[in-house]
mmCIF file of C-alpha atoms and ligand atoms in Angstrom:
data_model
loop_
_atom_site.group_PDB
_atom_site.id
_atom_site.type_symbol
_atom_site.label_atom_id
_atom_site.label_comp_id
_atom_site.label_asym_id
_atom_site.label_seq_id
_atom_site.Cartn_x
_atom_site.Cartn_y
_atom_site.Cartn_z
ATOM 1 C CA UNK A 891 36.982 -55.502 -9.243
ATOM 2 C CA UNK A 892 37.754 -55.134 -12.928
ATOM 3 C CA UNK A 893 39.509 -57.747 -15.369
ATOM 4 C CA UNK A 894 42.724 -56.302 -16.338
ATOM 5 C CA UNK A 895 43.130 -57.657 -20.007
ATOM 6 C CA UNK A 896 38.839 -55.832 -21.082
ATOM 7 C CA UNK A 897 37.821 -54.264 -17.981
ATOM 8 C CA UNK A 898 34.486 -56.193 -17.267
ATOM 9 C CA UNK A 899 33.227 -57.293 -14.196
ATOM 10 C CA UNK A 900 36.333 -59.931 -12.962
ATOM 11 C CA UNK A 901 35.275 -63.373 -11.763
ATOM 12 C CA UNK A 902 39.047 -64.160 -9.516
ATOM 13 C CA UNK A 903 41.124 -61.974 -8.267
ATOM 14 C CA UNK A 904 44.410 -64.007 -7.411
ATOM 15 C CA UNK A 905 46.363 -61.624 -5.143
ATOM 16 C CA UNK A 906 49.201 -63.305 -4.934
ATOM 17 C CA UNK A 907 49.660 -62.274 -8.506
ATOM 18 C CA UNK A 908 47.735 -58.609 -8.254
ATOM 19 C CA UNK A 909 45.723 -59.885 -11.183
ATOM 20 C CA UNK A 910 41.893 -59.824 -11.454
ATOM 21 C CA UNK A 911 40.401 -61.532 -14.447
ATOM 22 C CA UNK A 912 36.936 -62.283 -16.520
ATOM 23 C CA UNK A 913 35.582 -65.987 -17.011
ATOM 24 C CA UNK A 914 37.322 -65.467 -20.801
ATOM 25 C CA UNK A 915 40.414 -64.127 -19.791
ATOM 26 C CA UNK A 916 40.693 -66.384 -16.866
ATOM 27 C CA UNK A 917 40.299 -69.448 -18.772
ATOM 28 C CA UNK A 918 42.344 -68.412 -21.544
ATOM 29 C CA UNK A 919 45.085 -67.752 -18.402
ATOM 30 C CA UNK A 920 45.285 -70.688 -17.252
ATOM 31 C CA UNK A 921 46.059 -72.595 -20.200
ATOM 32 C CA UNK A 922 48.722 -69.501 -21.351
ATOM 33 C CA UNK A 923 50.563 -70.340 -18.146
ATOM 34 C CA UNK A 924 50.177 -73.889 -18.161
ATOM 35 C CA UNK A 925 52.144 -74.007 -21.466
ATOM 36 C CA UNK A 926 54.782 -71.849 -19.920
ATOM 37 C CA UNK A 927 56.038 -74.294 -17.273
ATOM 38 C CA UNK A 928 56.192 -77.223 -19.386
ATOM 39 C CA UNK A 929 58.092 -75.338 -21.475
ATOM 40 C CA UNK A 930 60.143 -73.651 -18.871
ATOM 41 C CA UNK A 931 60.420 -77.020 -16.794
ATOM 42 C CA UNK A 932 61.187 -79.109 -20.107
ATOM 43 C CA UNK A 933 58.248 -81.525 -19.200
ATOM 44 C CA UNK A 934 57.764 -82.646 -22.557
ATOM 45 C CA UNK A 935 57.109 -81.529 -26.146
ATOM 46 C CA UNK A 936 54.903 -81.308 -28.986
ATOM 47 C CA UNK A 937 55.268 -84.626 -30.330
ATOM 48 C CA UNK A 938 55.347 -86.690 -27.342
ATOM 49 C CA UNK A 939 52.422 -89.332 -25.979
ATOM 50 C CA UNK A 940 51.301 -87.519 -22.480
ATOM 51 C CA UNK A 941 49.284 -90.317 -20.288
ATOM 52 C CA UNK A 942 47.152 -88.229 -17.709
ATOM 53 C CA UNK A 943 46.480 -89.688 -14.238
ATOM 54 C CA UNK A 944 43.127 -89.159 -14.135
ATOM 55 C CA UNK A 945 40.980 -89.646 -10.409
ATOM 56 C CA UNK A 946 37.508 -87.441 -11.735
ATOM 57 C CA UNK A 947 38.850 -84.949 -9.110
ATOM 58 C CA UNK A 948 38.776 -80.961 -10.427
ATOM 59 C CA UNK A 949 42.421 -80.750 -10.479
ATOM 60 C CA UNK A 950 43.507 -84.137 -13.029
ATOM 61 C CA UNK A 951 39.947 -83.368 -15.262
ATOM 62 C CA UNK A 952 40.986 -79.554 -15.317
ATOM 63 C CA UNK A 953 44.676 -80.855 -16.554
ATOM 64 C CA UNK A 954 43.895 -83.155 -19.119
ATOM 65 C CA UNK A 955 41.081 -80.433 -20.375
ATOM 66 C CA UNK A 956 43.788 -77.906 -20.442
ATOM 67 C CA UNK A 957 46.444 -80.402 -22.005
ATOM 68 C CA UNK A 958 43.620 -81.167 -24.897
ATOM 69 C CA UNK A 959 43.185 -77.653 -25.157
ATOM 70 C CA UNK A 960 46.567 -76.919 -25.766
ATOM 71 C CA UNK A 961 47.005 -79.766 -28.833
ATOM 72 C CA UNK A 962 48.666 -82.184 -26.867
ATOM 73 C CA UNK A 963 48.362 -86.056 -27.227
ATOM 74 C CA UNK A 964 47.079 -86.711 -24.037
ATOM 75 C CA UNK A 965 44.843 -90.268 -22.848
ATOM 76 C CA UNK A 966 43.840 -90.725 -19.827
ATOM 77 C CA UNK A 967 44.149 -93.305 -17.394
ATOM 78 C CA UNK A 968 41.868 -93.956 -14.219
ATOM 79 C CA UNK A 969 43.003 -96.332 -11.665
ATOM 80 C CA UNK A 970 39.482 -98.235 -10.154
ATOM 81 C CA UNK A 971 40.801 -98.574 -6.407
ATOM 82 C CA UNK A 972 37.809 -99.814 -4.714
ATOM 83 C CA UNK A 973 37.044 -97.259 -2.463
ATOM 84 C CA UNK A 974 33.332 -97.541 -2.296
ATOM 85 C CA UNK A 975 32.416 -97.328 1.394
ATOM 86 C CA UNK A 976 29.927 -94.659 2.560
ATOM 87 C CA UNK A 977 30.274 -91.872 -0.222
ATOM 88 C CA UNK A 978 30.843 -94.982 -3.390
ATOM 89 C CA UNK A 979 34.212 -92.862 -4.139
ATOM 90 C CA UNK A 980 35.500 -94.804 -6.546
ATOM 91 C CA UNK A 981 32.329 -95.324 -8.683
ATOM 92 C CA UNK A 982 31.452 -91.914 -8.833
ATOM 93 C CA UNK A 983 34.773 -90.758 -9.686
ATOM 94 C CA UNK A 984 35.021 -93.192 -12.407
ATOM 95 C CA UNK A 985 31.461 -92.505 -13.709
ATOM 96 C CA UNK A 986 32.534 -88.578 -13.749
ATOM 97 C CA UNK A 987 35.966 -89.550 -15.336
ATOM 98 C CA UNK A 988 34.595 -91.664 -18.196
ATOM 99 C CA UNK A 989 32.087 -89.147 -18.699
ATOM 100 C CA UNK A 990 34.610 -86.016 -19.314
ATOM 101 C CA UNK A 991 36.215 -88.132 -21.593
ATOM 102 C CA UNK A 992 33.211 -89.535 -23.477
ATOM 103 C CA UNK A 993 32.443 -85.832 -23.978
ATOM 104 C CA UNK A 994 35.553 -84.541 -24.998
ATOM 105 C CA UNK A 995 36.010 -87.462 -26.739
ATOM 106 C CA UNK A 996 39.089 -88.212 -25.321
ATOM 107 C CA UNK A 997 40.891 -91.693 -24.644
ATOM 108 C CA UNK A 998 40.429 -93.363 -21.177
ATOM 109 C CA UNK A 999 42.393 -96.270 -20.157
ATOM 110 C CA UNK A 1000 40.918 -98.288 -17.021
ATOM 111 C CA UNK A 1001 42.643 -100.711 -14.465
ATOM 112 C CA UNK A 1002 40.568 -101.704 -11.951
ATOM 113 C CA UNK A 1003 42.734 -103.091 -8.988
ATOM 114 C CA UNK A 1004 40.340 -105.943 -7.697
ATOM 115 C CA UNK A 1005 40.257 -107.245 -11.282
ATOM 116 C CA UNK A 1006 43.704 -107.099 -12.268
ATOM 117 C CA UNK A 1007 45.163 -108.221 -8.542
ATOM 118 C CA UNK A 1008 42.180 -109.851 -7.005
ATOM 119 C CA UNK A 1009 41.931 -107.531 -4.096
ATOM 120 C CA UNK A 1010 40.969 -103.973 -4.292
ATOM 121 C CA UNK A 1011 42.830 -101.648 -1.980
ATOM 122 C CA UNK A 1012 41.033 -101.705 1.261
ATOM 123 C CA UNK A 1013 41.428 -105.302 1.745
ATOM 124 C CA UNK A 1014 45.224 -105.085 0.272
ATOM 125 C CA UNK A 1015 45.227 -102.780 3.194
ATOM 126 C CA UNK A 1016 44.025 -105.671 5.584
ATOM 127 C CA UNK A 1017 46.378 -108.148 4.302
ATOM 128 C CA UNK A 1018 49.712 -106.252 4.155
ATOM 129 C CA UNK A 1019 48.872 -104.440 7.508
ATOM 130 C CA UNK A 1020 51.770 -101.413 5.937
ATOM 131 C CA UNK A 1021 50.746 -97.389 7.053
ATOM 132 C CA UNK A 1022 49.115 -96.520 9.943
ATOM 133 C CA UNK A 1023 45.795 -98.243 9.717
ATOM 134 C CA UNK A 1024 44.262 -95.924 6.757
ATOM 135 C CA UNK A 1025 45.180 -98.331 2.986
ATOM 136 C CA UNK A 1026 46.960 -95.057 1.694
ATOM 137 C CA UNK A 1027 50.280 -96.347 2.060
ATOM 138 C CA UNK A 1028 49.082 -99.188 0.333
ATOM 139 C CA UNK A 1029 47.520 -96.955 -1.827
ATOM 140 C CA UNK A 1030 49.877 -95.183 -2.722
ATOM 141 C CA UNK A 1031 52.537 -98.178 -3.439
ATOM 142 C CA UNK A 1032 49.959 -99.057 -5.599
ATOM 143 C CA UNK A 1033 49.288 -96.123 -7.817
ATOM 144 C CA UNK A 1034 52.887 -95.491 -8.376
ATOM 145 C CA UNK A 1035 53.645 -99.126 -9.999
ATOM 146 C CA UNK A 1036 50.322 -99.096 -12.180
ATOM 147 C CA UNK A 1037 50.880 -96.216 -13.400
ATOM 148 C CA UNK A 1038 54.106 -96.373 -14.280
ATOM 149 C CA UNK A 1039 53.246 -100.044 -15.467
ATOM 150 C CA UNK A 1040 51.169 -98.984 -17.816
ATOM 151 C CA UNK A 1041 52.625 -95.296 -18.991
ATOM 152 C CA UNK A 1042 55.747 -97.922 -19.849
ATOM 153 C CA UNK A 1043 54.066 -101.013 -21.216
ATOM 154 C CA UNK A 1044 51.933 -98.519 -23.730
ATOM 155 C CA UNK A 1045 54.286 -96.623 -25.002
ATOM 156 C CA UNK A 1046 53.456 -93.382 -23.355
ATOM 157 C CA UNK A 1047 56.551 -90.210 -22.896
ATOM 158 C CA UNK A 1048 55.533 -89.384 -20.173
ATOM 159 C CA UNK A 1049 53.028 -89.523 -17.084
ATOM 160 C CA UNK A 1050 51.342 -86.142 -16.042
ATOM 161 C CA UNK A 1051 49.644 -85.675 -12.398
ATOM 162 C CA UNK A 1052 46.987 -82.784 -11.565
ATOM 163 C CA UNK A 1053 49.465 -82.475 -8.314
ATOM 164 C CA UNK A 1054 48.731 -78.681 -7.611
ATOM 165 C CA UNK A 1055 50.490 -75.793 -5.634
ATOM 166 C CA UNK A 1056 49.077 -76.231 -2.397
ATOM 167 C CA UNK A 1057 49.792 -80.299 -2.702
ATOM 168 C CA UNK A 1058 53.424 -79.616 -3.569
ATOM 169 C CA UNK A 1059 53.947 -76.907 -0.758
ATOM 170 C CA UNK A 1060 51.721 -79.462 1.648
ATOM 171 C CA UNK A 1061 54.097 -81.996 0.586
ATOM 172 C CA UNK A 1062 57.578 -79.736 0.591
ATOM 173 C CA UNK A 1063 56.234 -78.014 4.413
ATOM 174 C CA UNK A 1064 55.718 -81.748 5.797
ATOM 175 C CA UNK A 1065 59.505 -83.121 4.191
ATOM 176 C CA UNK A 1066 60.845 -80.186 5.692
ATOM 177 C CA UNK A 1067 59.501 -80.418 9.017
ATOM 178 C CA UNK A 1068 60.699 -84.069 9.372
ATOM 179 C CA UNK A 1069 63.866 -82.933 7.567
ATOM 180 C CA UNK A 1070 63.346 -86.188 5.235
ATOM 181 C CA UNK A 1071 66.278 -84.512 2.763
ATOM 182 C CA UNK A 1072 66.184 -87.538 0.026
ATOM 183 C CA UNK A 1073 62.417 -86.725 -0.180
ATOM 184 C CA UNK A 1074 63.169 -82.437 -0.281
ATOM 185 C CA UNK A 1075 65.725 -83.185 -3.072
ATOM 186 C CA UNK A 1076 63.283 -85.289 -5.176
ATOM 187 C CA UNK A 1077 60.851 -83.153 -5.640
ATOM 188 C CA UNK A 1078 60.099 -81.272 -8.863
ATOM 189 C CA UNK A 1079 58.129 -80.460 -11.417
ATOM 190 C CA UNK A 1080 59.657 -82.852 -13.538
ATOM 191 C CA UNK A 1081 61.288 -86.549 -12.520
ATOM 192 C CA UNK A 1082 63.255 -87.842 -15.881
ATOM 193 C CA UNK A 1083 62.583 -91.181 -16.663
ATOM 194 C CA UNK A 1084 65.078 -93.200 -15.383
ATOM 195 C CA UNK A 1085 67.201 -96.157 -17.666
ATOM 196 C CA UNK A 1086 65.649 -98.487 -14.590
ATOM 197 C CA UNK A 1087 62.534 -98.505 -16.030
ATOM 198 C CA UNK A 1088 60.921 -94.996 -14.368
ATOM 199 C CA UNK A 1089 58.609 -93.156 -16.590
ATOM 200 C CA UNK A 1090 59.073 -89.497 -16.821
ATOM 201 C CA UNK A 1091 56.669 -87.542 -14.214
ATOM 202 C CA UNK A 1092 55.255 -84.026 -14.889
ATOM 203 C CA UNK A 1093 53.130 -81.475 -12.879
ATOM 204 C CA UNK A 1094 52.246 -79.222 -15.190
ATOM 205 C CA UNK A 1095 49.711 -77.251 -12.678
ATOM 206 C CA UNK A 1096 52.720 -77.167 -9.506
ATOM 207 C CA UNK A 1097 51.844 -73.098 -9.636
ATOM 208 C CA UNK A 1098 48.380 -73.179 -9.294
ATOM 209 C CA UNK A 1099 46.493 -72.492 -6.200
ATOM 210 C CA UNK A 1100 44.134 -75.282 -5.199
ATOM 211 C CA UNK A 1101 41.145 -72.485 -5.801
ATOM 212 C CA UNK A 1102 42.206 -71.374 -8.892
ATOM 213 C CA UNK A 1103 41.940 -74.750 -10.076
ATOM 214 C CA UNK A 1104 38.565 -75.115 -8.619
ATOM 215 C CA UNK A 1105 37.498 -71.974 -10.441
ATOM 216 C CA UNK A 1106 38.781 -72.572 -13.791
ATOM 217 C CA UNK A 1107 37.182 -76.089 -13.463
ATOM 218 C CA UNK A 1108 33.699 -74.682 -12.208
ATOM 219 C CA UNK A 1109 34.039 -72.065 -15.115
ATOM 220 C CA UNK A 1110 34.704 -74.659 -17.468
ATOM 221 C CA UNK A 1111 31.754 -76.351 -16.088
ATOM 222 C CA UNK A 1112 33.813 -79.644 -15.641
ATOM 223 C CA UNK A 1113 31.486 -81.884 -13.673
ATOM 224 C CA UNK A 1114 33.881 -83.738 -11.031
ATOM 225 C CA UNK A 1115 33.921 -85.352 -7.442
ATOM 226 C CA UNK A 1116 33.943 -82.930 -4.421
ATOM 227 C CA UNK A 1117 34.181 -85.463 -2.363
ATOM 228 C CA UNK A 1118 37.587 -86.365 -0.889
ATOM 229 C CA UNK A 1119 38.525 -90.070 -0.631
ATOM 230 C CA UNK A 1120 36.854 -90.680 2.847
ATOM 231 C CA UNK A 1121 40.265 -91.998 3.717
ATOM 232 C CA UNK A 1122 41.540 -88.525 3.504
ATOM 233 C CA UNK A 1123 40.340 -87.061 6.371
ATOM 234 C CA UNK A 1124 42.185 -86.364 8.848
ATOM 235 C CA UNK A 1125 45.646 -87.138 6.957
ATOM 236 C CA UNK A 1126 48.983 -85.088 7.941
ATOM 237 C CA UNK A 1127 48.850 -83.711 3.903
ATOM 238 C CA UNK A 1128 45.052 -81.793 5.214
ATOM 239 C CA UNK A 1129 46.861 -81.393 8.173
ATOM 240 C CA UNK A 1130 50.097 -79.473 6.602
ATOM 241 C CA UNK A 1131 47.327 -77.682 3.760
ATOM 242 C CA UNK A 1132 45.744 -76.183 6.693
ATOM 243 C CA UNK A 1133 48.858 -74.913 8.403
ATOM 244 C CA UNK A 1134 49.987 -73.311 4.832
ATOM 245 C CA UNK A 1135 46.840 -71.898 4.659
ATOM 246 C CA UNK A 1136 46.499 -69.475 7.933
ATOM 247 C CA UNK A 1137 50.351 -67.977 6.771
ATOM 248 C CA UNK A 1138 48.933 -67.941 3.534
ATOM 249 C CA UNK A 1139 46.173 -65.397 4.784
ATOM 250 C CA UNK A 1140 48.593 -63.587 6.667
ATOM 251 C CA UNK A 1141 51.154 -63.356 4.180
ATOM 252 C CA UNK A 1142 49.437 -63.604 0.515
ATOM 253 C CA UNK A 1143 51.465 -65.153 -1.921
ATOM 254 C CA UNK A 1144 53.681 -66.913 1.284
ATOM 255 C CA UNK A 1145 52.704 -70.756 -0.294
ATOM 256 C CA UNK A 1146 54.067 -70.085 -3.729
ATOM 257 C CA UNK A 1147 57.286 -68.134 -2.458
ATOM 258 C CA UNK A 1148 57.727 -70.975 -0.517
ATOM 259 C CA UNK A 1149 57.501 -73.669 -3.435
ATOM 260 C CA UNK A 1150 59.124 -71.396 -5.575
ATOM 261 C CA UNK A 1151 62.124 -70.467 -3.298
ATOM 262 C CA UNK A 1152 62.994 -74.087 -3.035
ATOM 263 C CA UNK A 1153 63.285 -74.495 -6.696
ATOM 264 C CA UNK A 1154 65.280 -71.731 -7.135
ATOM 265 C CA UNK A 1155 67.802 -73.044 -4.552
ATOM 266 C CA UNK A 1156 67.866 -76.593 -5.595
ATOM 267 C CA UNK A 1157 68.766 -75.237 -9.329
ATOM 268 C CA UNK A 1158 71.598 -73.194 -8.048
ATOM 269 C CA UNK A 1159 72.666 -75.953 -5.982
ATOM 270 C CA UNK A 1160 72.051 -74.018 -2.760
ATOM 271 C CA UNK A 1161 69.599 -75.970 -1.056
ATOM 272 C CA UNK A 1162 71.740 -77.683 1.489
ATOM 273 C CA UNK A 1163 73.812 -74.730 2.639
ATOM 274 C CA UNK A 1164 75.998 -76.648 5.084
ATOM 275 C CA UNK A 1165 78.810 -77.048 2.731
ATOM 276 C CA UNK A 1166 78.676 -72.901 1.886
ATOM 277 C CA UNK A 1167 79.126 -72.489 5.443
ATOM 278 C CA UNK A 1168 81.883 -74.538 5.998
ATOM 279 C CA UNK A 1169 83.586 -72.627 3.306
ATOM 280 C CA UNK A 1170 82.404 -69.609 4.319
ATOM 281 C CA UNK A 1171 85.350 -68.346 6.638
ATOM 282 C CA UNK A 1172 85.341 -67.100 9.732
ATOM 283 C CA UNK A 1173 87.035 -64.113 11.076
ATOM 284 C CA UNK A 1174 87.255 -62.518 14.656
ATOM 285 C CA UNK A 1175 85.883 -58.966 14.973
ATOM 286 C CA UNK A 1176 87.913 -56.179 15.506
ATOM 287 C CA UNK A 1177 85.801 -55.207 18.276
ATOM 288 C CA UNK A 1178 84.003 -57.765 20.266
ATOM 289 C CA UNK A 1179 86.761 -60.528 19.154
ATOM 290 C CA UNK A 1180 84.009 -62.867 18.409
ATOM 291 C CA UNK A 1181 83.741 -65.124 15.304
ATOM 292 C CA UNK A 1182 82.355 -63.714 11.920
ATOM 293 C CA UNK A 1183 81.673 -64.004 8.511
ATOM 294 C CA UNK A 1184 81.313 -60.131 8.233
ATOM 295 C CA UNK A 1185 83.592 -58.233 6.218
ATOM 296 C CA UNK A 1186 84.667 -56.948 9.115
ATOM 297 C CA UNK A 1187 82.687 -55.674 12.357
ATOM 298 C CA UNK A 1188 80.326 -58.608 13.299
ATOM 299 C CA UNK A 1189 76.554 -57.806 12.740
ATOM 300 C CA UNK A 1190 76.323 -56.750 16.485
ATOM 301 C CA UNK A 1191 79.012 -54.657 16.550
ATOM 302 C CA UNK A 1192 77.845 -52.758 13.707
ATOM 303 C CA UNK A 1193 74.358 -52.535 15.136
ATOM 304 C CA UNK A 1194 75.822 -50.923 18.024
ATOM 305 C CA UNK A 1195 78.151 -48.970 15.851
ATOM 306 C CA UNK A 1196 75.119 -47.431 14.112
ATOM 307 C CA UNK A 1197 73.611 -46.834 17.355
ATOM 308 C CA UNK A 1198 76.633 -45.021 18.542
ATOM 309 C CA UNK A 1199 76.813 -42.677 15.412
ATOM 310 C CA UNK A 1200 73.139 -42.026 15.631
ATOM 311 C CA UNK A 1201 73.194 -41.015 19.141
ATOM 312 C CA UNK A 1202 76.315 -38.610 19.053
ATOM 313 C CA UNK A 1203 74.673 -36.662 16.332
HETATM 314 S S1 Q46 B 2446 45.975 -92.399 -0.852
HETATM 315 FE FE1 Q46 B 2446 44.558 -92.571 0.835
HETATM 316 FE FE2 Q46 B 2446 44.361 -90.981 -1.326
HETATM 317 FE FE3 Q46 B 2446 44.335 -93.616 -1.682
HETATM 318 S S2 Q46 B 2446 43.255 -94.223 0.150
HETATM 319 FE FE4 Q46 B 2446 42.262 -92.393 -0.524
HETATM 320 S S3 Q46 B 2446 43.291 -90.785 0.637
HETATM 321 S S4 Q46 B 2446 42.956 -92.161 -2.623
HETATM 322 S S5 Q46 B 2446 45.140 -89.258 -2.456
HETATM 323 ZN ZN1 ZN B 2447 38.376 -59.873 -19.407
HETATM 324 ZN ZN1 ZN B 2448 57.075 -105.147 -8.995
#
């Protein structure tokens, strides 16, 4: 397969898209498009303080590289969770996340739970005995107030998560399947900071498969964790990514139509179509006398209708 934009030998082809590109053209992509949805989501501008959540994962590293690429003011800030059992999670990913930035010299704010609170996260976990036995509703809670703490308390516009496509489908597939509506309405690319006190939220990388994120990181040679969290296994989100992923190789391009559907209908203010229906009114059909929103003739009776026609000719 040939890149499209010089015709050498391409390194992805993202099919989804029907576009094949070189390690140059694909890196200079990604950043092209990346710049496109914050400007088409309004996530923030120019001259505005970005604070990246940074975990030394490929997906917040390859964000803030792209963000710093593009010219934007953009620290970091790495949450120490104390997550060291087995694989030493959270030292390694704070090693690897201190290192990008030491290299790209780049700003990286710290918190480190256990020092700040006493109690890292597993034992929070313990204490507060919230979730289902794993600390990542705990977690969670937890990551949400710090970083909003500190996006707030320093000053920054806004606070921008490597949350990519297959995390927001995983997320919009499992809200839909419990039918958690507050939840489906909620999410977006962009959360407005609120007069309460909320921070503004932004995912700039929301249309980006999970592996073209992993290539543009590997091609960027961005050294980060391939580890999970070891509490991650297992979890309803791998779960849900899994699911997404068999109709996404039946049906190329089925996880971002999906995502991308569901924006489109919460802009247009058709996401909950109950009250359409409701005004939607019905009729009965000429023929069968049953109830439709059809013109006229109800679907059926013009299925058989056509039938009819087709089979007198
Ligand atoms: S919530 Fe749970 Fe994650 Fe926290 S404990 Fe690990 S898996 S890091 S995204
Ligand atoms: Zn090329
Ligand atoms: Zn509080």
């Amino acid at each position: 397969m040939k890149c499209r934009k010089c015709g050498n030998k391409a390194s992805i082809h993202m099919r989804q898209h029907k576009l094949a590109l070189c390690k140059e053209h694909y890196l200079d992509w990604i950043p092209e498009q990346t710049e496109r949805f914050i400007k088409k989501y309004q996530m923030f501008a120019r001259d505005e303080k970005i604070l990246v959540a940074v975990s030394g994962g490929k997906d917040s590293l390859s964000l803030w590289d792209i963000l710093a690429r593009l010219g934007y003011q953009a620290d970091g800030l790495y949450l120490a969770l104390g997550i060291d059992e087995g694989i030493n999670y959270s030292h390694e990913s704070q090693r690897l996340s201190q290192k990008f930035a030491d290299e790209h010299n780049l700003k990286l704010h710290v918190v480190d739970i256990e020092k700040e609170y006493g109690k890292n996260i597993p034992q929070l976990a313990v204490i507060s005995h919230r979730g289902d036995g794993r600390p990542c509703a705990v977690c969670g809670l937890a990551k949400r107030h710090e970083m909003n703490r500190i996006a707030r308390d320093l000053g920054y516009d806004a606070l921008a998560t490597g949350h990519n496509l297959d995390d927001e489908a995983a997320v919009l597939f499992g809200n839909t399947l419990n039918w958690l509506s507050e939840y489906i309405l909620r999410q977006s690319p962009v959360l407005p900071a609120s007069s309460d006190g909320l921070s503004r939220k932004v995912k700039p990388l929301c249309r980006f498969y999970e592996r073209e994120m992993t290539a543009y990181a590997i091609l960027r040679g961005i050294e980060y964790i391939y580890e999970e969290c070891p509490f991650a296994t297992g979890s309803q989100a791998i779960l849900y990514k899994e699911t997404l992923n068999q109709l996404e190789t039946a049906r190329p391009g089925a996880k971002l139509t999906f995502f991308l559907n569901f924006l489109e209908a919460k802009k247009s203010g058709n996401l909950f179509v109950e009250k359409n229906v409701e005004m939607q009114r019905l009729h009965s059909c000429p023929r069968c006398g049953q109830p439709t929103s059809a013109p006229e003739l109800c679907s059926f009776c013009r299925m058989i209708q056509k039938a009819e026609t087709i089979s007198t000719m």
